Every structure is written in C-alpha cells, then in structure tokens.
Short mmCIF file of C-alpha atoms in Angstrom, two decimals:
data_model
loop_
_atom_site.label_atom_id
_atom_site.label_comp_id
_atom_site.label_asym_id
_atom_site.label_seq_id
_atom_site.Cartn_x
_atom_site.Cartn_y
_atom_site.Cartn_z
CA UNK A 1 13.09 1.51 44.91
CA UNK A 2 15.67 0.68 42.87
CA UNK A 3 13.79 -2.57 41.51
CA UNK A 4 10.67 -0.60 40.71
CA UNK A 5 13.02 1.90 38.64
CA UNK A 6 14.54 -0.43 36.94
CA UNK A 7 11.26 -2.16 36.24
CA UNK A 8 9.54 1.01 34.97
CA UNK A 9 12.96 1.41 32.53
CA UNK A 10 12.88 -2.00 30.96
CA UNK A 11 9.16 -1.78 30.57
CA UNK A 12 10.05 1.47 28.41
CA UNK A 13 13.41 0.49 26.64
CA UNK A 14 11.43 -2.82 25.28
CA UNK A 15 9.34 -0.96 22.89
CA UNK A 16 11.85 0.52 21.24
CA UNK A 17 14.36 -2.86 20.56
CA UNK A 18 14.54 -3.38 17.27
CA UNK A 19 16.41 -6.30 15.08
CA UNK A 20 18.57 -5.76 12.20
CA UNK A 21 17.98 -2.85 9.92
CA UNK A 22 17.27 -4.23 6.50
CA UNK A 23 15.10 -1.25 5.27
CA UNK A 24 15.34 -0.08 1.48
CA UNK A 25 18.39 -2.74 1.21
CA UNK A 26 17.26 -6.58 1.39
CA UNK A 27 19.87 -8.31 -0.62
CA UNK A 28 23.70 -9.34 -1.08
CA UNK A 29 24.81 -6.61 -3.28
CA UNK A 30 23.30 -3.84 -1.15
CA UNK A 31 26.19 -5.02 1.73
CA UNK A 32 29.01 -4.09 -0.69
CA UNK A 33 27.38 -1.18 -2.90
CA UNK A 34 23.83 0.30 -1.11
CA UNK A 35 23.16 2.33 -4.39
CA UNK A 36 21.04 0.09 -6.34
CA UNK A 37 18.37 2.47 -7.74
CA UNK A 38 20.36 2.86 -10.93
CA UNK A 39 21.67 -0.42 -11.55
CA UNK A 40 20.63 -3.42 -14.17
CA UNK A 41 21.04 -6.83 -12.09
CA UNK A 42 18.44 -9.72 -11.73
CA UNK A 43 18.38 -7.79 -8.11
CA UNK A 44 16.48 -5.47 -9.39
CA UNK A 45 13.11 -6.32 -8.17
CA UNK A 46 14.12 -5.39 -4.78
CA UNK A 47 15.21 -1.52 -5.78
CA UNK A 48 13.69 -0.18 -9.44
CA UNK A 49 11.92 -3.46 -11.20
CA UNK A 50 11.62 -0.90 -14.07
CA UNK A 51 15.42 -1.64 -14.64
CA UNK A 52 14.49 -5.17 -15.48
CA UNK A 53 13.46 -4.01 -18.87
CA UNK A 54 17.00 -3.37 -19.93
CA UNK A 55 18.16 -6.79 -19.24
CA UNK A 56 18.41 -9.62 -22.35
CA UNK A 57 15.36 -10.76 -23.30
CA UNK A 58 15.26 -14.57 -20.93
CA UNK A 59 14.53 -15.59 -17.10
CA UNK A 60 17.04 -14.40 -14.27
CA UNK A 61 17.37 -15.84 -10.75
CA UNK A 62 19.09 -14.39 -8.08
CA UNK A 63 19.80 -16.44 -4.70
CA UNK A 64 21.61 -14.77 -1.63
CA UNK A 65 22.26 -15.14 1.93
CA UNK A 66 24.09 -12.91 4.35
CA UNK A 67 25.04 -13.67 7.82
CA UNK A 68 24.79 -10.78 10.31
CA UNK A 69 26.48 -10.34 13.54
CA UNK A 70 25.18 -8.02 15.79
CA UNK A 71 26.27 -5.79 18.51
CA UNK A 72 23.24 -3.77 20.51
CA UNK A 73 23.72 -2.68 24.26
CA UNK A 74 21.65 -0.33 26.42
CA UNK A 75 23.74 1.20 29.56
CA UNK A 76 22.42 2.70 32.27
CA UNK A 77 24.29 4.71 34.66
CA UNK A 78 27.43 3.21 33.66
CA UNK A 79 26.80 -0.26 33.64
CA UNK A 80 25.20 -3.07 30.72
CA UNK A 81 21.36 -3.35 31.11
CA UNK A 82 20.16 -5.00 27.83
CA UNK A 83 22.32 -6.75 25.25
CA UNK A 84 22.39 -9.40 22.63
CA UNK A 85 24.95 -10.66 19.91
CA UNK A 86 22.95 -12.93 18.56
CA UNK A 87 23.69 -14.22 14.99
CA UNK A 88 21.08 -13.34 12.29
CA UNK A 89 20.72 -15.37 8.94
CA UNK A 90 18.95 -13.15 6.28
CA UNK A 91 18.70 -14.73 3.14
CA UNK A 92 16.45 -13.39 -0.13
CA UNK A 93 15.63 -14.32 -3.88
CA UNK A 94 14.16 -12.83 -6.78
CA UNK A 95 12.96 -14.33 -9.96
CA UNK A 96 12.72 -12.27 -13.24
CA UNK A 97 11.19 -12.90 -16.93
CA UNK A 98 11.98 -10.41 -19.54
CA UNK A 99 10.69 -10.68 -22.71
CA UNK A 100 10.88 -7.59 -25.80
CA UNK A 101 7.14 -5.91 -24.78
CA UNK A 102 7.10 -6.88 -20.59
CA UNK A 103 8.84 -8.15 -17.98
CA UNK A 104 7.21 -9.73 -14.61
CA UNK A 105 9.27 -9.67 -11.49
CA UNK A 106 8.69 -11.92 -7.85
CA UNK A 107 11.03 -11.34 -4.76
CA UNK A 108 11.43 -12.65 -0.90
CA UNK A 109 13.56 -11.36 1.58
CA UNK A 110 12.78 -9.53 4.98
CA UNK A 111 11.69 -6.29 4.44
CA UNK A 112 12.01 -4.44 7.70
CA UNK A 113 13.38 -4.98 10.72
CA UNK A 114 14.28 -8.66 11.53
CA UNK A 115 15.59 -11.14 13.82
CA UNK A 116 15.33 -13.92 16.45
CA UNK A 117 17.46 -11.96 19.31
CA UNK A 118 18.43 -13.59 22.38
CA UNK A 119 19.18 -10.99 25.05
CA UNK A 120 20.65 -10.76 28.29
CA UNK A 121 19.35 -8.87 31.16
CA UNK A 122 21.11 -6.82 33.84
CA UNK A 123 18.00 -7.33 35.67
CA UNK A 124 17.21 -10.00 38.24
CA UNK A 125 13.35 -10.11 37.68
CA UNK A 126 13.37 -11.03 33.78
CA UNK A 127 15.52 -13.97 32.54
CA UNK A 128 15.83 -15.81 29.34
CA UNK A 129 14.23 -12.94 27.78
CA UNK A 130 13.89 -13.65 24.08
CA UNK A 131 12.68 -11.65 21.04
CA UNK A 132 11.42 -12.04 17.79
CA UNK A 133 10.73 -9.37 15.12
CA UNK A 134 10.37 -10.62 11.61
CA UNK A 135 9.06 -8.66 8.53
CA UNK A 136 8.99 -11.28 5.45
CA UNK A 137 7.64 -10.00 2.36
CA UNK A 138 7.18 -10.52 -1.24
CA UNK A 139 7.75 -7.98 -4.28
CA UNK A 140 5.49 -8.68 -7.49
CA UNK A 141 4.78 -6.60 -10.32
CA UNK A 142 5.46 -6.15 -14.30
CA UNK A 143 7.32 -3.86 -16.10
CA UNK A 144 7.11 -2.40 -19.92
CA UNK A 145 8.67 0.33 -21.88
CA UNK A 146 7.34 3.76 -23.00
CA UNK A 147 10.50 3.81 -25.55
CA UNK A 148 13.90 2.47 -26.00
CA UNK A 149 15.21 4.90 -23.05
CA UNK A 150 12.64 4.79 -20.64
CA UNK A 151 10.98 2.25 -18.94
CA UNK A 152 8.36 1.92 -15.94
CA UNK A 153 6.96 -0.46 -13.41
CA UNK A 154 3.69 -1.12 -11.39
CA UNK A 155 3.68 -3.98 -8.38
CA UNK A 156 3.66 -4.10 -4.83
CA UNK A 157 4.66 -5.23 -1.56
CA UNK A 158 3.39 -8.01 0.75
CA UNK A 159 4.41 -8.38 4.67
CA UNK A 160 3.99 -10.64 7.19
CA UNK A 161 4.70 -9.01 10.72
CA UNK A 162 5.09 -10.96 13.77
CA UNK A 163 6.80 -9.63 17.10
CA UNK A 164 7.37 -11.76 19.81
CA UNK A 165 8.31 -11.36 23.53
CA UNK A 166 8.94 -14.57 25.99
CA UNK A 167 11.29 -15.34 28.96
CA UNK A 168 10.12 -15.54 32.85
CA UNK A 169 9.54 -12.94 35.34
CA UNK A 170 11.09 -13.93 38.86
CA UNK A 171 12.46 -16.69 37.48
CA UNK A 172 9.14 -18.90 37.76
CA UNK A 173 6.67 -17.01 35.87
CA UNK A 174 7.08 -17.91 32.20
CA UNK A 175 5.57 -14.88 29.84
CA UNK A 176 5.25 -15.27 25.67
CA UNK A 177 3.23 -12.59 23.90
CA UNK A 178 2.66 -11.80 20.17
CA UNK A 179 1.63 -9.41 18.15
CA UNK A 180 0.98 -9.98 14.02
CA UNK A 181 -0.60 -8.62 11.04
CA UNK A 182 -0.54 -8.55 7.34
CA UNK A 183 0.31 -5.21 5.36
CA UNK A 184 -0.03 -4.56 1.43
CA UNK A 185 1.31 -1.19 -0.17
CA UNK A 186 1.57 -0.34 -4.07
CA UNK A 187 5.20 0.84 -5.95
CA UNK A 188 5.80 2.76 -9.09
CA UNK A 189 9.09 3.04 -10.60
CA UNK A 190 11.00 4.51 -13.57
CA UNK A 191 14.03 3.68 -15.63
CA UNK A 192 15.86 6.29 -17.91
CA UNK A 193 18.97 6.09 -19.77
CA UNK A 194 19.66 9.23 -21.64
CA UNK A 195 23.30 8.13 -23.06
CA UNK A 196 24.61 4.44 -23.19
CA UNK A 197 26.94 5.90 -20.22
CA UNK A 198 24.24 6.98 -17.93
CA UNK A 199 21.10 5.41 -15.86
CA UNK A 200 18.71 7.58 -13.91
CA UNK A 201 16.06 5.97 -11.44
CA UNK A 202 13.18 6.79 -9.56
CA UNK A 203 11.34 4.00 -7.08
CA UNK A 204 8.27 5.67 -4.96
CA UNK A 205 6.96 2.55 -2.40
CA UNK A 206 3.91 3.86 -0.96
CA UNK A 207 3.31 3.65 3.34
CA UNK A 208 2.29 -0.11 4.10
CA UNK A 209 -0.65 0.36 6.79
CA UNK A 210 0.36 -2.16 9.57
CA UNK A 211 -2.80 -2.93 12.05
CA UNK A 212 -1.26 -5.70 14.99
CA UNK A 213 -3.20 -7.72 16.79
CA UNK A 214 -2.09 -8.33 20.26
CA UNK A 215 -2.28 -11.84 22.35
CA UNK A 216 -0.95 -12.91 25.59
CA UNK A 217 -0.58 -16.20 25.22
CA UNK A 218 1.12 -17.52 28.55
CA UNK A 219 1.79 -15.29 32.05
CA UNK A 220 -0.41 -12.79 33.70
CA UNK A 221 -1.65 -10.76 31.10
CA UNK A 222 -1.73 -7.51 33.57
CA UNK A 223 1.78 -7.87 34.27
CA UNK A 224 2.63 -9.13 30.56
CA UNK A 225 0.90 -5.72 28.93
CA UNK A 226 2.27 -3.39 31.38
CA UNK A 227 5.79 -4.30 30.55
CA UNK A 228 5.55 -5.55 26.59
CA UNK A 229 2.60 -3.41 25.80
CA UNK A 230 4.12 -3.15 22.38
CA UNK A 231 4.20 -6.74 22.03
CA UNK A 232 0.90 -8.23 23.23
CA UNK A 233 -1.95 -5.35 22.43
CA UNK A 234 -3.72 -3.94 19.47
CA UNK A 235 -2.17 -1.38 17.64
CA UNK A 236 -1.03 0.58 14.51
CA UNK A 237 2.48 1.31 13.38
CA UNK A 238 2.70 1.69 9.92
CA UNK A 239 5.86 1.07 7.44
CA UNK A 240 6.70 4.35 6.06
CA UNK A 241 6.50 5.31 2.34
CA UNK A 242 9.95 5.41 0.69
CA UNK A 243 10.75 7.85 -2.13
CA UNK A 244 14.27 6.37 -4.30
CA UNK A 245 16.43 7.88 -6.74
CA UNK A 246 20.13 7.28 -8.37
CA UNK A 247 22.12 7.36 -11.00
CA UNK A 248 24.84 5.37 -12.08
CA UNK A 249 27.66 6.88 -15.00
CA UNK A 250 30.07 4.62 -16.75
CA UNK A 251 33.34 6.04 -17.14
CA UNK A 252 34.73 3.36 -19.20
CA UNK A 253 34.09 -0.49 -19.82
CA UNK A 254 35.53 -1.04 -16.40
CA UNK A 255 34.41 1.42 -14.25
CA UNK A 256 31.22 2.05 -12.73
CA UNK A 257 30.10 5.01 -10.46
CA UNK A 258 26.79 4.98 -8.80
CA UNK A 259 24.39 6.96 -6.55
CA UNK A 260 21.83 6.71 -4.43
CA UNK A 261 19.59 8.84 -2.67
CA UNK A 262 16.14 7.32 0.22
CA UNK A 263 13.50 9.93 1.35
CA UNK A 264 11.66 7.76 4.12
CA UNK A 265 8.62 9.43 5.02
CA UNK A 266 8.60 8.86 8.77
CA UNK A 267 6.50 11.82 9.72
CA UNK A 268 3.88 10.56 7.58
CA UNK A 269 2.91 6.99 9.31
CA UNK A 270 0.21 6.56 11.62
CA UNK A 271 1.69 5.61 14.89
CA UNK A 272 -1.22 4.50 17.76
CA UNK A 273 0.00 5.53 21.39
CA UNK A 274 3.88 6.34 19.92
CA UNK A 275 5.59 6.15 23.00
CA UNK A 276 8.36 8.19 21.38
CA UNK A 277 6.29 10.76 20.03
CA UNK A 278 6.32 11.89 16.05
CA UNK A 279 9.15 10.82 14.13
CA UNK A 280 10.67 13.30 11.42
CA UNK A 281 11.77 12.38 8.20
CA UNK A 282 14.71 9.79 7.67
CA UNK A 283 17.25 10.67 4.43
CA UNK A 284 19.63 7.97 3.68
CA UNK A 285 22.75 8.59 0.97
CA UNK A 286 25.07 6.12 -0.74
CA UNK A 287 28.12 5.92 -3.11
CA UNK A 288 29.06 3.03 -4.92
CA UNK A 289 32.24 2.39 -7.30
CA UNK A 290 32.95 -0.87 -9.03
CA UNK A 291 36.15 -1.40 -10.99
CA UNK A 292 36.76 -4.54 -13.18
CA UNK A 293 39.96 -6.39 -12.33
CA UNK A 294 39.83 -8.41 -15.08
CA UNK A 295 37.24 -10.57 -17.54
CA UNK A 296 36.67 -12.72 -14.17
CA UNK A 297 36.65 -10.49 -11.23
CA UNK A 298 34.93 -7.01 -10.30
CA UNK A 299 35.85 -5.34 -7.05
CA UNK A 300 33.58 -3.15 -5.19
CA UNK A 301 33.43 -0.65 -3.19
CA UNK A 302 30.57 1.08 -1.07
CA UNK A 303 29.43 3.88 1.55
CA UNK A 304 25.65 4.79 3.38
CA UNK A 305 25.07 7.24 5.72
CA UNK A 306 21.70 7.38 7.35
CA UNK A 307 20.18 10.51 8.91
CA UNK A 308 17.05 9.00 10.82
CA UNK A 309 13.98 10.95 11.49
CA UNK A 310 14.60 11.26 15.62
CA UNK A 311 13.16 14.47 17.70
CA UNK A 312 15.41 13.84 20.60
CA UNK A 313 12.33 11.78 22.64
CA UNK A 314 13.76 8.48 21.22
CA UNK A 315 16.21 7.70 24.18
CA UNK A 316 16.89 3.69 24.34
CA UNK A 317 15.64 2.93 20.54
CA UNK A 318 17.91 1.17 18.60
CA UNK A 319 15.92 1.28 15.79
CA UNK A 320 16.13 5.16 16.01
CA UNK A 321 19.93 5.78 15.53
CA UNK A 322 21.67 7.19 12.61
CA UNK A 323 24.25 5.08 11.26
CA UNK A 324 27.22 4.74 8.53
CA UNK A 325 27.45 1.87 5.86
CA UNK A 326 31.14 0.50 5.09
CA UNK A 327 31.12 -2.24 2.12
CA UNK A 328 33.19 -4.03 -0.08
CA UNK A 329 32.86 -7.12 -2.68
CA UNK A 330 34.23 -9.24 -5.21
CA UNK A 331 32.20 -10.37 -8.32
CA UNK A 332 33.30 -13.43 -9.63
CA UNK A 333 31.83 -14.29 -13.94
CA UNK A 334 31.57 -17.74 -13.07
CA UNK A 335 30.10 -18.23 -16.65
CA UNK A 336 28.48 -15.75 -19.44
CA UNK A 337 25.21 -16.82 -17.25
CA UNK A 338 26.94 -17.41 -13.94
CA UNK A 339 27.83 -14.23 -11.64
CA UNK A 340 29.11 -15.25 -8.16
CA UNK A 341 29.10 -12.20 -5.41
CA UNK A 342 31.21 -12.83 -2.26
CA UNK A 343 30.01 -9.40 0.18
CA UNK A 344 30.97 -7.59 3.08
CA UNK A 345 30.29 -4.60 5.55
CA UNK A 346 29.96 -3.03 9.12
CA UNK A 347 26.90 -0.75 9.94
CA UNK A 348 28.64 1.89 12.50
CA UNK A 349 25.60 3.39 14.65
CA UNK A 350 25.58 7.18 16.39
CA UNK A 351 25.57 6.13 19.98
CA UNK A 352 22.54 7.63 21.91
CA UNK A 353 22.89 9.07 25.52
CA UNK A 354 19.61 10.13 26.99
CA UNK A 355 18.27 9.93 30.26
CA UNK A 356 14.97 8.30 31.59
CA UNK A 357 13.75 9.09 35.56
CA UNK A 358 17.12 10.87 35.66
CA UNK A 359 18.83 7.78 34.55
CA UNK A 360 21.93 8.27 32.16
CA UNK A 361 21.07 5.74 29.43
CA UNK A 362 23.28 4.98 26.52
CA UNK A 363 22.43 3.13 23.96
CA UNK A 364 25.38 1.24 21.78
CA UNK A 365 24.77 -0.25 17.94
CA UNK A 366 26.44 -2.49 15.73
CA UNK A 367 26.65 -5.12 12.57
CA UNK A 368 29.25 -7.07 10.88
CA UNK A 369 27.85 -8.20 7.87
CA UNK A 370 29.39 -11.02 5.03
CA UNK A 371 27.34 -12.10 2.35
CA UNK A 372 27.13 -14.35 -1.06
CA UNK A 373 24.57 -14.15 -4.01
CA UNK A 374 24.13 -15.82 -7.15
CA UNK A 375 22.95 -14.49 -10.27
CA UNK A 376 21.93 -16.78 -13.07
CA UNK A 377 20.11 -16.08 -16.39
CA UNK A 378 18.49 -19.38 -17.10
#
C-alpha cells in the first residue's frame, strides 16, 4: 500500500518540477539589480529595446554567463522524497545597432524555466531519474523615436521548448519521454525621459501560445504516460503575457535609483488538463541602487520579491512558490567601450506545506547565483 501511495504521489509531484526561474530576468545584471525596465545598457533588448534609442549612435554587444546552484526538495511526512542540486550554466547575449533614425536589436538566453536536473529519489521503483526543461529563445525587433524624449519598440519573441523525463523503473526498465514545441509572441515597448534625471518604461510581451507534442520514446508507454503524463503527451501550456514598468531617477552623477514593477498574466494562459487548476495573477517588485565608487568601479545593490499567482491547489510545485531576490555587483570601466560586471544573488523561496492522500508534503526552494557580463560598444 505504501508503494502504490507513493507511486500515485510521484506520478503527481512530477508535473509540477520545474528548473530555474529565469522569467522576465535572463541576463547578468538582472542577478545584482532585477529593475531593468528603466535602464540604458546594451542589455536592453532583454527588458525595454525602446531604451536602445538613447544609447550613442554605434553597435553594442553584451556577453554573460551565470552559474546557478540550486537547492529544490520535496518532503513527505517528514522525510526527503525528491531532490536535486544540480549545477545550472545559463549564459545569454544580445547584439544592438543604433543609428540617429532606428535601432535593431537580437538577443539569446533562456527564457523560461531551464535546466538539465539530476534528481534523487526517495523511492525504490524510479532510479537515475533525470530531467530536462529548457526554454531557449531569441528577442528581435527595431526601435525609433517619436521625439527626443520618447522612444518605442516593435519585435518579438522566439522559443524552443523541450521537456524531458528518463531514468528506469524497477531498476531494469529504462523510460525517456519528450515533449517539444515552438512558440512565437509579439512585444511593444516605450521609453520616456521627461528630465535628464528621470527614465520611465513600459514593456507589454504578449502570451506565447505553447502547443507540445508528446513522444515516448523508450519504456512502456502505459506506464511512461501514467506517471510523466506531462512529459510524453500532447498538450497546451502557454507562456503568460507579461506587462513591465520602471523608473529609474538620478540623484547625482553617482547615484542611481531604480524601479521595477512585472504584471504576469497567469490567469490568462490556456492550460489543457491543469492538474493544478487556474492559476491567478503573479506581481513581481524590485529595487535597485547603484553608487559609483570611483571613475573605475560601480557597486550595486538589488531586491525582488515575487507574489506568484497560486490558489492553494499547487501543493509540490516548485515552480509555484513565491520567492525573494537578494543581489549585489561590481561594475568594473574596463575602457570608455569596455564595462566588466562581476554579479551575485540568492533566490529565497516561501516553503510550501500541503498535503496529498493525507500526506504532509513540503516542498523546499533555493538558488545561489554568481554571474559575469561584458558590455562592449564596438
């Protein structure tokens, strides 16, 4: 009895493992300061392109790379079930060429959830149970301005999605399922700068329809759906649309305040056979101060909080639990074209207790993040 509930809880907790929480902040200089709406970088691509109008007139590249070290456990009754602390490489780049009429803009990172997760099983029936969730995308557009305070950008995004399930069931029957698809979604943003001490912007990324396609490709496909349904049938589960404003205010040459505000529109994706029901709306807020040190170095300083858009049915999902963003960097002016960014942070996740077939379930969350970008105008 006790096999068949633990196999009926893993069955259910799988759906709901996620990988590391990129969402609205792909690159280096989100890890230190997650308020980017407002701010003029060659990073820009990745949170208000329209802000690539106020650069110098030239080509900017931006290269980055963080390395991620998780920390995701699921309890039950007391004692570890699922966990991994598997170490994630994200990296991203953007490419930028402003001129005095346009700009056009082209970015890669992962867009969504991500990782190759290796996780270990309190469970004797599954072993070497791996999983793969990877969202890479692209950012394209152009930009122009409507005068010399306001600016605005058209583009899109482009994802790949690919989930992936494999390990062996009894420790003889090997299991790898997959599902993939491709999703496209537009973006509009605006730029505004009222005084030379003050940027306002607006980003609206509209939902990215996600259709999978399911495929068992080794193991008994019975057994395979039953247990990684979400990772080996048909289905829908879109990206949600993503409303972004800020502001950033200059209080003198060497200090910065921004902020940052994300409306995700969770209750407005289409979700095929949710097994956690209808989301509600997810509100993310951030703070960001930066503070020159001297005509070399720029400390930083930066805080997220993240209300996600749970309805208390969402017991076991990691990628359901509200969290807190700690960061801090160093910007180092390598040249007048050179900027070196050395980043890092710690996502602190709510901890979840629930309970499934009167099972206590807890569910434990989270990342130490360091990071290092380069921006170069070419």
């Amino acid at each position: 009895m006790k096999k068949i509930l633990l196999f009926f809880m893993f069955s259910k907790l799988i759906f709901a493992l996620g990988g590391i929480e990129i969402g609205t902040s792909p690159s280096t200089s989100s890890i230190s300061n997650p308020a980017q709406t407002a701010n003029i970088t060659p990073e820009a691509p990745f949170y208000n392109p329209s802000a690539t109008m106020f650069l110098e007139n030239g080509d900017y590249l931006y290269l980055g790379a963080c390395g991620i070290f998780p920390e995701y456990e699921t309890n039950i009754n007391g004692s570890t079930f699922l966990k991994t602390t598997t170490f994630q490489p994200v990296p991203s780049f953007a490419y930028t060429h402003k001129t005095t009429n346009y700009s056009f803009y082209f970015a890669s990172g992962t867009l969504g959830q991500g990782g190759f997760l290796k996780y270990n099983v309190s469970y004797d029936a599954i072993n070497n149970f791996n999983l793969t969730v990877l969202y890479p995308g692209i950012v394209l557009g152009g930009a122009f301005k409507l005068n010399d305070k306001i600016s605005v950008s058209l583009g899109g995004r482009i994802i790949y999605s690919r989930l992936q399930a494999e390990g062996k069931i009894l420790d003889r029957d090997s299991f790898k399922s997959y599902i993939e698809t491709v999703g496209v979604a537009p973006e509009i943003s605006f730029f505004y700068t009222p005084t030379k001490d003050i940027n306002l912007g607006l980003k609206y990324l509209a939902k990215t329809k996600l259709d999978y396609n399911g495929k068992v490709k080794q193991g008994v496909e019975n057994i395979v759906t039953t247990v990684f349904g979400k990772y080996s049938v048909d289905h829908r589960k879109d990206f949600p649309a993503v409303l972004s404003l800020g502001g950033l205010y200059h209080f003198n040459n060497r200090q910065r305040l921004s902020l940052g505000y994300n409306w995700i529109f969770e209750s407005d994706k289409t979700i095929d056979n949710e097994l956690y029901h209808k989301y509600k709306d997810t509100h993310e807020y951030s703070i960001g101060f930066e503070q020159e040190l001297s005509s070399k170095f720029t400390g930083i300083l930066g805080y997220g909080y993240t209300d996600r858009g749970t309805n208390g049915h969402t017991t076991g999902d990691m990628t359901q639990l509200s969290s807190q963003q700690f960061g801090i960097g160093v910007k180092y002016n390598y040249s007048n074209s050179t900027i070196i960014s050395v980043v890092g942070g710690m996502n602190l996740y709510k901890t979840d207790h629930g309970k499934i077939l009167n099972s206590d379930v807890e569910t434990k969350r989270k990342e130490t993040i360091l990071g290092i970008g380069l921006e170069m105008k070419l």
